Tab-separated table of N, CA and C and ligand atoms in Angstrom:
chain	number	residue	atom	x	y	z
A	229	GLN	N	0.855	-1.210	0.000
A	229	GLN	CA	0.000	0.000	0.000
A	229	GLN	C	0.882	1.248	0.000
A	230	GLU	N	0.834	2.027	-1.068
A	230	GLU	CA	1.637	3.244	-1.175
A	230	GLU	C	1.026	4.364	-0.347
A	231	GLY	N	1.831	4.980	0.483
A	231	GLY	CA	1.324	6.063	1.304
A	231	GLY	C	1.486	7.414	0.621
A	232	ASP	N	0.813	8.400	1.184
A	232	ASP	CA	0.850	9.769	0.671
A	232	ASP	C	1.635	10.638	1.672
A	233	PRO	N	2.824	11.107	1.284
A	233	PRO	CA	3.651	11.850	2.222
A	233	PRO	C	2.993	13.123	2.749
A	234	ALA	N	2.198	13.793	1.924
A	234	ALA	CA	1.548	15.037	2.385
A	234	ALA	C	0.533	14.729	3.481
A	235	ALA	N	-0.249	13.666	3.280
A	235	ALA	CA	-1.192	13.251	4.325
A	235	ALA	C	-0.420	12.774	5.556
A	236	GLY	N	0.708	12.154	5.318
A	236	GLY	CA	1.527	11.654	6.426
A	236	GLY	C	2.082	12.761	7.296
A	237	LYS	N	2.311	13.921	6.698
A	237	LYS	CA	2.801	15.052	7.486
A	237	LYS	C	1.768	15.454	8.544
A	238	THR	N	0.487	15.345	8.192
A	238	THR	CA	-0.576	15.630	9.165
A	238	THR	C	-0.636	14.538	10.232
A	239	VAL	N	-0.511	13.283	9.804
A	239	VAL	CA	-0.492	12.186	10.787
A	239	VAL	C	0.664	12.387	11.770
A	240	PHE	N	1.767	12.925	11.272
A	240	PHE	CA	2.951	13.110	12.123
A	240	PHE	C	2.691	14.082	13.276
A	241	ASN	N	1.595	14.815	13.214
A	241	ASN	CA	1.246	15.671	14.361
A	241	ASN	C	1.100	14.850	15.647
A	242	LYS	N	0.782	13.555	15.506
A	242	LYS	CA	0.675	12.682	16.684
A	242	LYS	C	2.047	12.307	17.253
A	243	CYS	N	3.076	12.596	16.518
A	243	CYS	CA	4.437	12.220	16.919
A	243	CYS	C	5.259	13.425	17.368
A	244	ARG	N	4.807	14.621	16.959
A	244	ARG	CA	5.615	15.832	17.113
A	244	ARG	C	5.946	16.220	18.547
A	245	ALA	N	5.105	15.831	19.492
A	245	ALA	CA	5.418	16.175	20.886
A	245	ALA	C	6.764	15.571	21.275
A	246	CYS	N	7.098	14.467	20.640
A	246	CYS	CA	8.305	13.716	21.034
A	246	CYS	C	9.367	13.618	19.957
A	247	HIS	N	9.012	13.896	18.712
A	247	HIS	CA	9.968	13.719	17.608
A	247	HIS	C	9.952	14.888	16.624
A	248	GLU	N	11.133	15.227	16.130
A	248	GLU	CA	11.308	16.061	14.944
A	248	GLU	C	11.598	15.124	13.774
A	249	ALA	N	11.098	15.447	12.597
A	249	ALA	CA	11.460	14.668	11.412
A	249	ALA	C	12.159	15.539	10.372
A	250	GLU	N	12.147	16.829	10.606
A	250	GLU	CA	12.689	17.725	9.569
A	250	GLU	C	14.020	18.348	9.977
A	251	THR	N	14.446	18.101	11.221
A	251	THR	CA	15.762	18.556	11.676
A	251	THR	C	16.383	17.411	12.474
A	252	ASP	N	17.639	17.558	12.820
A	252	ASP	CA	18.303	16.511	13.599
A	252	ASP	C	18.173	16.746	15.108
A	253	ARG	N	17.248	17.613	15.497
A	253	ARG	CA	17.067	17.913	16.914
A	253	ARG	C	16.297	16.781	17.619
A	254	ASN	N	16.804	16.356	18.753
A	254	ASN	CA	16.102	15.351	19.561
A	254	ASN	C	15.143	16.036	20.522
A	255	LYS	N	14.022	15.367	20.812
A	255	LYS	CA	13.103	15.849	21.848
A	255	LYS	C	13.079	14.758	22.926
A	256	VAL	N	11.874	14.369	23.379
A	256	VAL	CA	11.799	13.211	24.281
A	256	VAL	C	12.266	11.961	23.524
A	257	GLY	N	11.977	11.926	22.230
A	257	GLY	CA	12.425	10.828	21.367
A	257	GLY	C	13.485	11.319	20.390
A	258	PRO	N	14.169	10.384	19.745
A	258	PRO	CA	15.226	10.738	18.802
A	258	PRO	C	14.688	11.403	17.534
A	259	SER	N	15.514	12.254	16.934
A	259	SER	CA	15.139	12.807	15.629
A	259	SER	C	14.879	11.665	14.651
A	260	LEU	N	13.842	11.822	13.827
A	260	LEU	CA	13.502	10.799	12.831
A	260	LEU	C	13.931	11.220	11.426
A	261	LEU	N	14.748	12.259	11.340
A	261	LEU	CA	15.278	12.654	10.023
A	261	LEU	C	16.177	11.515	9.509
A	262	GLY	N	15.796	10.936	8.397
A	262	GLY	CA	16.596	9.858	7.820
A	262	GLY	C	16.433	8.520	8.532
A	263	VAL	N	15.317	8.333	9.240
A	263	VAL	CA	15.179	7.099	10.040
A	263	VAL	C	15.018	5.848	9.173
A	264	ILE	N	14.386	5.988	8.004
A	264	ILE	CA	14.256	4.817	7.126
A	264	ILE	C	15.655	4.479	6.591
A	265	GLY	N	16.092	3.266	6.854
A	265	GLY	CA	17.438	2.853	6.466
A	265	GLY	C	18.441	2.953	7.610
A	266	ARG	N	17.990	3.488	8.740
A	266	ARG	CA	18.868	3.615	9.905
A	266	ARG	C	18.708	2.366	10.782
A	267	THR	N	19.814	1.910	11.352
A	267	THR	CA	19.741	0.798	12.298
A	267	THR	C	19.107	1.301	13.585
A	268	ALA	N	18.169	0.544	14.140
A	268	ALA	CA	17.449	0.947	15.350
A	268	ALA	C	18.423	1.236	16.489
A	269	GLY	N	18.130	2.312	17.214
A	269	GLY	CA	18.902	2.609	18.421
A	269	GLY	C	20.313	3.086	18.176
A	270	THR	N	20.577	3.671	17.030
A	270	THR	CA	21.965	4.050	16.718
A	270	THR	C	22.170	5.532	16.436
A	271	LEU	N	21.157	6.368	16.616
A	271	LEU	CA	21.408	7.798	16.391
A	271	LEU	C	22.437	8.268	17.431
A	272	GLU	N	23.567	8.741	16.945
A	272	GLU	CA	24.710	9.056	17.825
A	272	GLU	C	24.314	9.995	18.972
A	273	SER	N	23.581	11.053	18.636
A	273	SER	CA	23.252	12.079	19.627
A	273	SER	C	22.195	11.624	20.643
A	274	PHE	N	21.644	10.415	20.456
A	274	PHE	CA	20.614	9.910	21.373
A	274	PHE	C	21.111	8.676	22.133
A	275	GLN	N	22.373	8.339	21.963
A	275	GLN	CA	22.925	7.089	22.512
A	275	GLN	C	22.652	6.888	24.002
A	276	SER	N	22.772	7.957	24.785
A	276	SER	CA	22.642	7.791	26.237
A	276	SER	C	21.189	7.653	26.667
A	277	ARG	N	20.251	7.801	25.721
A	277	ARG	CA	18.841	7.857	26.101
A	277	ARG	C	17.992	6.701	25.575
A	278	TYR	N	18.513	5.915	24.666
A	278	TYR	CA	17.742	4.756	24.187
A	278	TYR	C	17.572	3.728	25.309
A	279	SER	N	16.494	2.957	25.217
A	279	SER	CA	16.318	1.821	26.127
A	279	SER	C	17.286	0.706	25.718
A	280	PRO	N	17.625	-0.170	26.650
A	280	PRO	CA	18.397	-1.362	26.291
A	280	PRO	C	17.706	-2.165	25.179
A	281	ALA	N	16.380	-2.233	25.224
A	281	ALA	CA	15.643	-3.013	24.211
A	281	ALA	C	15.871	-2.463	22.802
A	282	MET	N	15.843	-1.124	22.674
A	282	MET	CA	16.033	-0.513	21.346
A	282	MET	C	17.457	-0.728	20.850
A	283	LYS	N	18.427	-0.591	21.738
A	283	LYS	CA	19.818	-0.800	21.321
A	283	LYS	C	20.066	-2.254	20.931
A	284	GLU	N	19.481	-3.177	21.708
A	284	GLU	CA	19.651	-4.602	21.399
A	284	GLU	C	19.020	-4.958	20.055
A	285	ALA	N	17.862	-4.343	19.772
A	285	ALA	CA	17.207	-4.615	18.477
A	285	ALA	C	18.136	-4.234	17.326
A	286	GLY	N	18.797	-3.103	17.476
A	286	GLY	CA	19.749	-2.687	16.438
A	286	GLY	C	20.951	-3.610	16.360
A	287	GLU	N	21.449	-4.013	17.518
A	287	GLU	CA	22.608	-4.923	17.532
A	287	GLU	C	22.252	-6.246	16.870
A	288	GLN	N	20.964	-6.617	16.976
A	288	GLN	CA	20.523	-7.866	16.352
A	288	GLN	C	20.149	-7.668	14.884
A	289	GLY	N	20.328	-6.454	14.378
A	289	GLY	CA	20.184	-6.255	12.939
A	289	GLY	C	18.922	-5.559	12.474
A	290	LEU	N	18.145	-4.978	13.401
A	290	LEU	CA	16.921	-4.294	12.959
A	290	LEU	C	17.271	-2.960	12.290
A	291	VAL	N	16.983	-2.877	11.003
A	291	VAL	CA	17.152	-1.654	10.224
A	291	VAL	C	15.749	-1.180	9.845
A	292	TRP	N	15.405	0.053	10.181
A	292	TRP	CA	14.039	0.532	9.929
A	292	TRP	C	13.741	0.573	8.443
A	293	ASP	N	12.677	-0.118	8.040
A	293	ASP	CA	12.169	-0.024	6.672
A	293	ASP	C	10.644	0.142	6.765
A	294	GLU	N	9.992	0.235	5.620
A	294	GLU	CA	8.550	0.515	5.653
A	294	GLU	C	7.779	-0.559	6.411
A	295	GLU	N	8.218	-1.799	6.244
A	295	GLU	CA	7.476	-2.912	6.816
A	295	GLU	C	7.619	-2.980	8.337
A	296	ASN	N	8.868	-2.942	8.838
A	296	ASN	CA	9.011	-3.078	10.293
A	296	ASN	C	8.608	-1.800	11.019
A	297	LEU	N	8.734	-0.651	10.345
A	297	LEU	CA	8.260	0.590	10.971
A	297	LEU	C	6.731	0.549	11.128
A	298	ALA	N	6.037	0.017	10.113
A	298	ALA	CA	4.582	-0.116	10.204
A	298	ALA	C	4.198	-1.021	11.377
A	299	ALA	N	4.921	-2.115	11.549
A	299	ALA	CA	4.620	-3.046	12.646
A	299	ALA	C	4.875	-2.379	14.003
A	300	TYR	N	5.941	-1.607	14.088
A	300	TYR	CA	6.261	-0.905	15.338
A	300	TYR	C	5.191	0.134	15.659
A	301	LEU	N	4.768	0.884	14.650
A	301	LEU	CA	3.789	1.948	14.896
A	301	LEU	C	2.411	1.393	15.220
A	302	ARG	N	2.092	0.222	14.698
A	302	ARG	CA	0.782	-0.378	15.004
A	302	ARG	C	0.729	-0.796	16.474
A	303	ASP	N	1.839	-1.297	16.988
A	303	ASP	CA	1.850	-1.834	18.358
A	303	ASP	C	3.283	-1.745	18.915
A	304	PRO	N	3.664	-0.538	19.371
A	304	PRO	CA	5.063	-0.341	19.796
A	304	PRO	C	5.522	-1.344	20.852
A	305	LYS	N	4.720	-1.558	21.876
A	305	LYS	CA	5.143	-2.446	22.965
A	305	LYS	C	5.107	-3.911	22.535
A	306	GLY	N	4.152	-4.267	21.701
A	306	GLY	CA	4.079	-5.650	21.223
A	306	GLY	C	5.207	-5.977	20.270
A	307	PHE	N	5.549	-5.016	19.405
A	307	PHE	CA	6.622	-5.243	18.432
A	307	PHE	C	7.968	-5.327	19.135
A	308	MET	N	8.163	-4.473	20.144
A	308	MET	CA	9.468	-4.445	20.827
A	308	MET	C	9.262	-4.286	22.332
A	309	PRO	N	9.042	-5.403	23.019
A	309	PRO	CA	8.849	-5.325	24.465
A	309	PRO	C	10.053	-4.639	25.114
A	310	GLY	N	9.751	-3.768	26.067
A	310	GLY	CA	10.841	-3.100	26.779
A	310	GLY	C	11.260	-1.781	26.184
A	311	ASN	N	10.773	-1.460	24.983
A	311	ASN	CA	11.134	-0.141	24.450
A	311	ASN	C	10.341	0.919	25.208
A	312	LYS	N	10.877	2.131	25.268
A	312	LYS	CA	10.294	3.128	26.166
A	312	LYS	C	9.513	4.234	25.456
A	313	MET	N	9.105	3.983	24.217
A	313	MET	CA	8.263	4.967	23.537
A	313	MET	C	6.856	4.901	24.128
A	314	ALA	N	6.457	5.967	24.807
A	314	ALA	CA	5.154	5.993	25.480
A	314	ALA	C	4.080	6.418	24.488
A	315	PHE	N	3.738	5.526	23.599
A	315	PHE	CA	2.797	5.818	22.511
A	315	PHE	C	1.969	4.570	22.268
A	316	ALA	N	0.643	4.735	22.236
A	316	ALA	CA	-0.247	3.574	22.109
A	316	ALA	C	-0.173	2.937	20.729
A	317	GLY	N	0.210	3.724	19.726
A	317	GLY	CA	0.276	3.193	18.367
A	317	GLY	C	-0.801	3.787	17.487
A	318	LEU	N	-0.686	3.551	16.196
A	318	LEU	CA	-1.663	4.047	15.209
A	318	LEU	C	-2.560	2.891	14.817
A	319	LYS	N	-3.865	3.122	14.801
A	319	LYS	CA	-4.798	2.036	14.537
A	319	LYS	C	-5.177	1.916	13.062
A	320	SER	N	-4.944	2.977	12.298
A	320	SER	CA	-5.374	2.966	10.901
A	320	SER	C	-4.222	2.603	9.964
A	321	ASP	N	-4.426	1.584	9.136
A	321	ASP	CA	-3.402	1.185	8.163
A	321	ASP	C	-3.065	2.334	7.219
A	322	GLU	N	-4.077	3.135	6.897
A	322	GLU	CA	-3.851	4.267	5.995
A	322	GLU	C	-2.943	5.306	6.662
A	323	ASP	N	-3.223	5.617	7.922
A	323	ASP	CA	-2.358	6.556	8.651
A	323	ASP	C	-0.924	6.032	8.719
A	324	ILE	N	-0.784	4.738	8.982
A	324	ILE	CA	0.551	4.143	9.098
A	324	ILE	C	1.284	4.248	7.761
A	325	ALA	N	0.606	3.907	6.666
A	325	ALA	CA	1.246	3.985	5.345
A	325	ALA	C	1.623	5.419	5.019
A	326	ASN	N	0.758	6.370	5.394
A	326	ASN	CA	1.023	7.770	5.056
A	326	ASN	C	2.180	8.333	5.882
A	327	VAL	N	2.214	8.043	7.168
A	327	VAL	CA	3.289	8.621	7.990
A	327	VAL	C	4.627	7.977	7.611
A	328	THR	N	4.587	6.711	7.228
A	328	THR	CA	5.809	6.045	6.776
A	328	THR	C	6.317	6.671	5.478
A	329	ALA	N	5.394	6.990	4.582
A	329	ALA	CA	5.776	7.647	3.323
A	329	ALA	C	6.374	9.027	3.603
A	330	TYR	N	5.801	9.728	4.569
A	330	TYR	CA	6.333	11.046	4.958
A	330	TYR	C	7.761	10.914	5.482
A	331	LEU	N	7.990	9.946	6.352
A	331	LEU	CA	9.341	9.766	6.911
A	331	LEU	C	10.320	9.316	5.836
A	332	LYS	N	9.847	8.510	4.909
A	332	LYS	CA	10.707	8.013	3.836
A	332	LYS	C	11.111	9.138	2.881
A	333	ALA	N	10.270	10.128	2.758
A	333	ALA	CA	10.543	11.241	1.837
A	333	ALA	C	11.644	12.154	2.365
A	334	ASP	N	12.177	11.833	3.573
A	334	ASP	CA	13.223	12.649	4.179
A	334	ASP	C	12.798	14.104	4.192
A	335	PRO	N	11.699	14.344	4.881
A	335	PRO	CA	11.002	15.614	4.770
A	335	PRO	C	11.824	16.823	5.165
A	336	LYS	N	11.709	17.858	4.407
A	336	LYS	CA	12.240	19.163	4.771
A	336	LYS	C	11.040	20.081	5.009
A	337	PRO	N	11.217	21.118	5.807
A	337	PRO	CA	10.090	21.994	6.158
A	337	PRO	C	9.299	22.490	4.938
B	622	HEM	C1	11.613	5.838	19.292
B	622	HEM	C2	8.647	6.734	15.539
B	622	HEM	C3	5.463	8.780	18.597
B	622	HEM	C4	8.858	8.743	22.054
B	622	HEM	C5	11.077	5.849	18.013
B	622	HEM	C6	11.656	5.228	16.852
B	622	HEM	C7	10.825	5.472	15.809
B	622	HEM	C8	9.713	6.251	16.301
B	622	HEM	C9	11.019	5.024	14.372
B	622	HEM	C10	12.986	4.468	16.816
B	622	HEM	C11	14.066	5.489	16.433
B	622	HEM	C12	15.488	4.967	16.387
B	622	HEM	O1	15.725	3.753	16.328
B	622	HEM	O2	16.394	5.823	16.373
B	622	HEM	C13	7.532	7.400	16.034
B	622	HEM	C14	6.398	7.822	15.234
B	622	HEM	C15	5.467	8.323	16.100
B	622	HEM	C16	6.048	8.294	17.430
B	622	HEM	C17	6.335	7.732	13.708
B	622	HEM	C18	4.052	8.801	15.806
B	622	HEM	C19	3.245	8.062	14.969
B	622	HEM	C20	6.108	8.995	19.796
B	622	HEM	C21	5.545	9.687	20.935
B	622	HEM	C22	6.518	9.666	21.915
B	622	HEM	C23	7.675	8.957	21.378
B	622	HEM	C24	4.170	10.326	20.991
B	622	HEM	C25	6.490	10.252	23.314
B	622	HEM	C26	5.365	10.155	24.105
B	622	HEM	C27	9.886	7.917	21.623
B	622	HEM	C28	11.015	7.520	22.450
B	622	HEM	C29	11.794	6.653	21.661
B	622	HEM	C30	11.138	6.566	20.360
B	622	HEM	C31	11.311	7.949	23.887
B	622	HEM	C32	13.036	5.864	22.093
B	622	HEM	C33	12.516	4.486	22.556
B	622	HEM	C34	13.548	3.573	23.182
B	622	HEM	O3	14.732	3.874	23.184
B	622	HEM	O4	13.110	2.524	23.672
B	622	HEM	N1	9.895	6.458	17.652
B	622	HEM	N2	7.298	7.716	17.343
B	622	HEM	N3	7.392	8.566	20.089
B	622	HEM	N4	9.987	7.328	20.386
B	622	HEM	FE1	8.645	7.494	18.901
């Protein structure tokens, strides 16, 4: 299912309290600029703040792509027990596809 990056930018409003996607600035969560293709738990400037679970996932080879990001966003705690993202998840497949497309587009303001 191909997502729409413009619609995804609106969906990203649910993430903005904790994440930037258009700059490398960290908030409560790590910057998501360039997250697609990044190994989980490896943003250098966020190293001291990741959970052990997120770092271990990366050490075991988890590289964020459209498929595993969709699974994480649908059920963050179920996909990765022990991760500390305090977010219930997105319930709509369309929202998930759109926000993933937005992140993949390496959005600039
Ligand atoms: C981690 C996406 C909402 C806080 C992550 C990661 C992704 C992500 C991809 C892993 C990043 C990495 O490996 O470097 C999203 C998206 C959201 C969302 C797309 C909205 C749909 C939120 C919200 C919060 C939050 C609302 C705060 C209440 C965090 C934190 C981490 C994280 C603290 C690090 C988790 C850990 O180390 O265990 N998020 N997130 N996120 N997110 Fe979110």
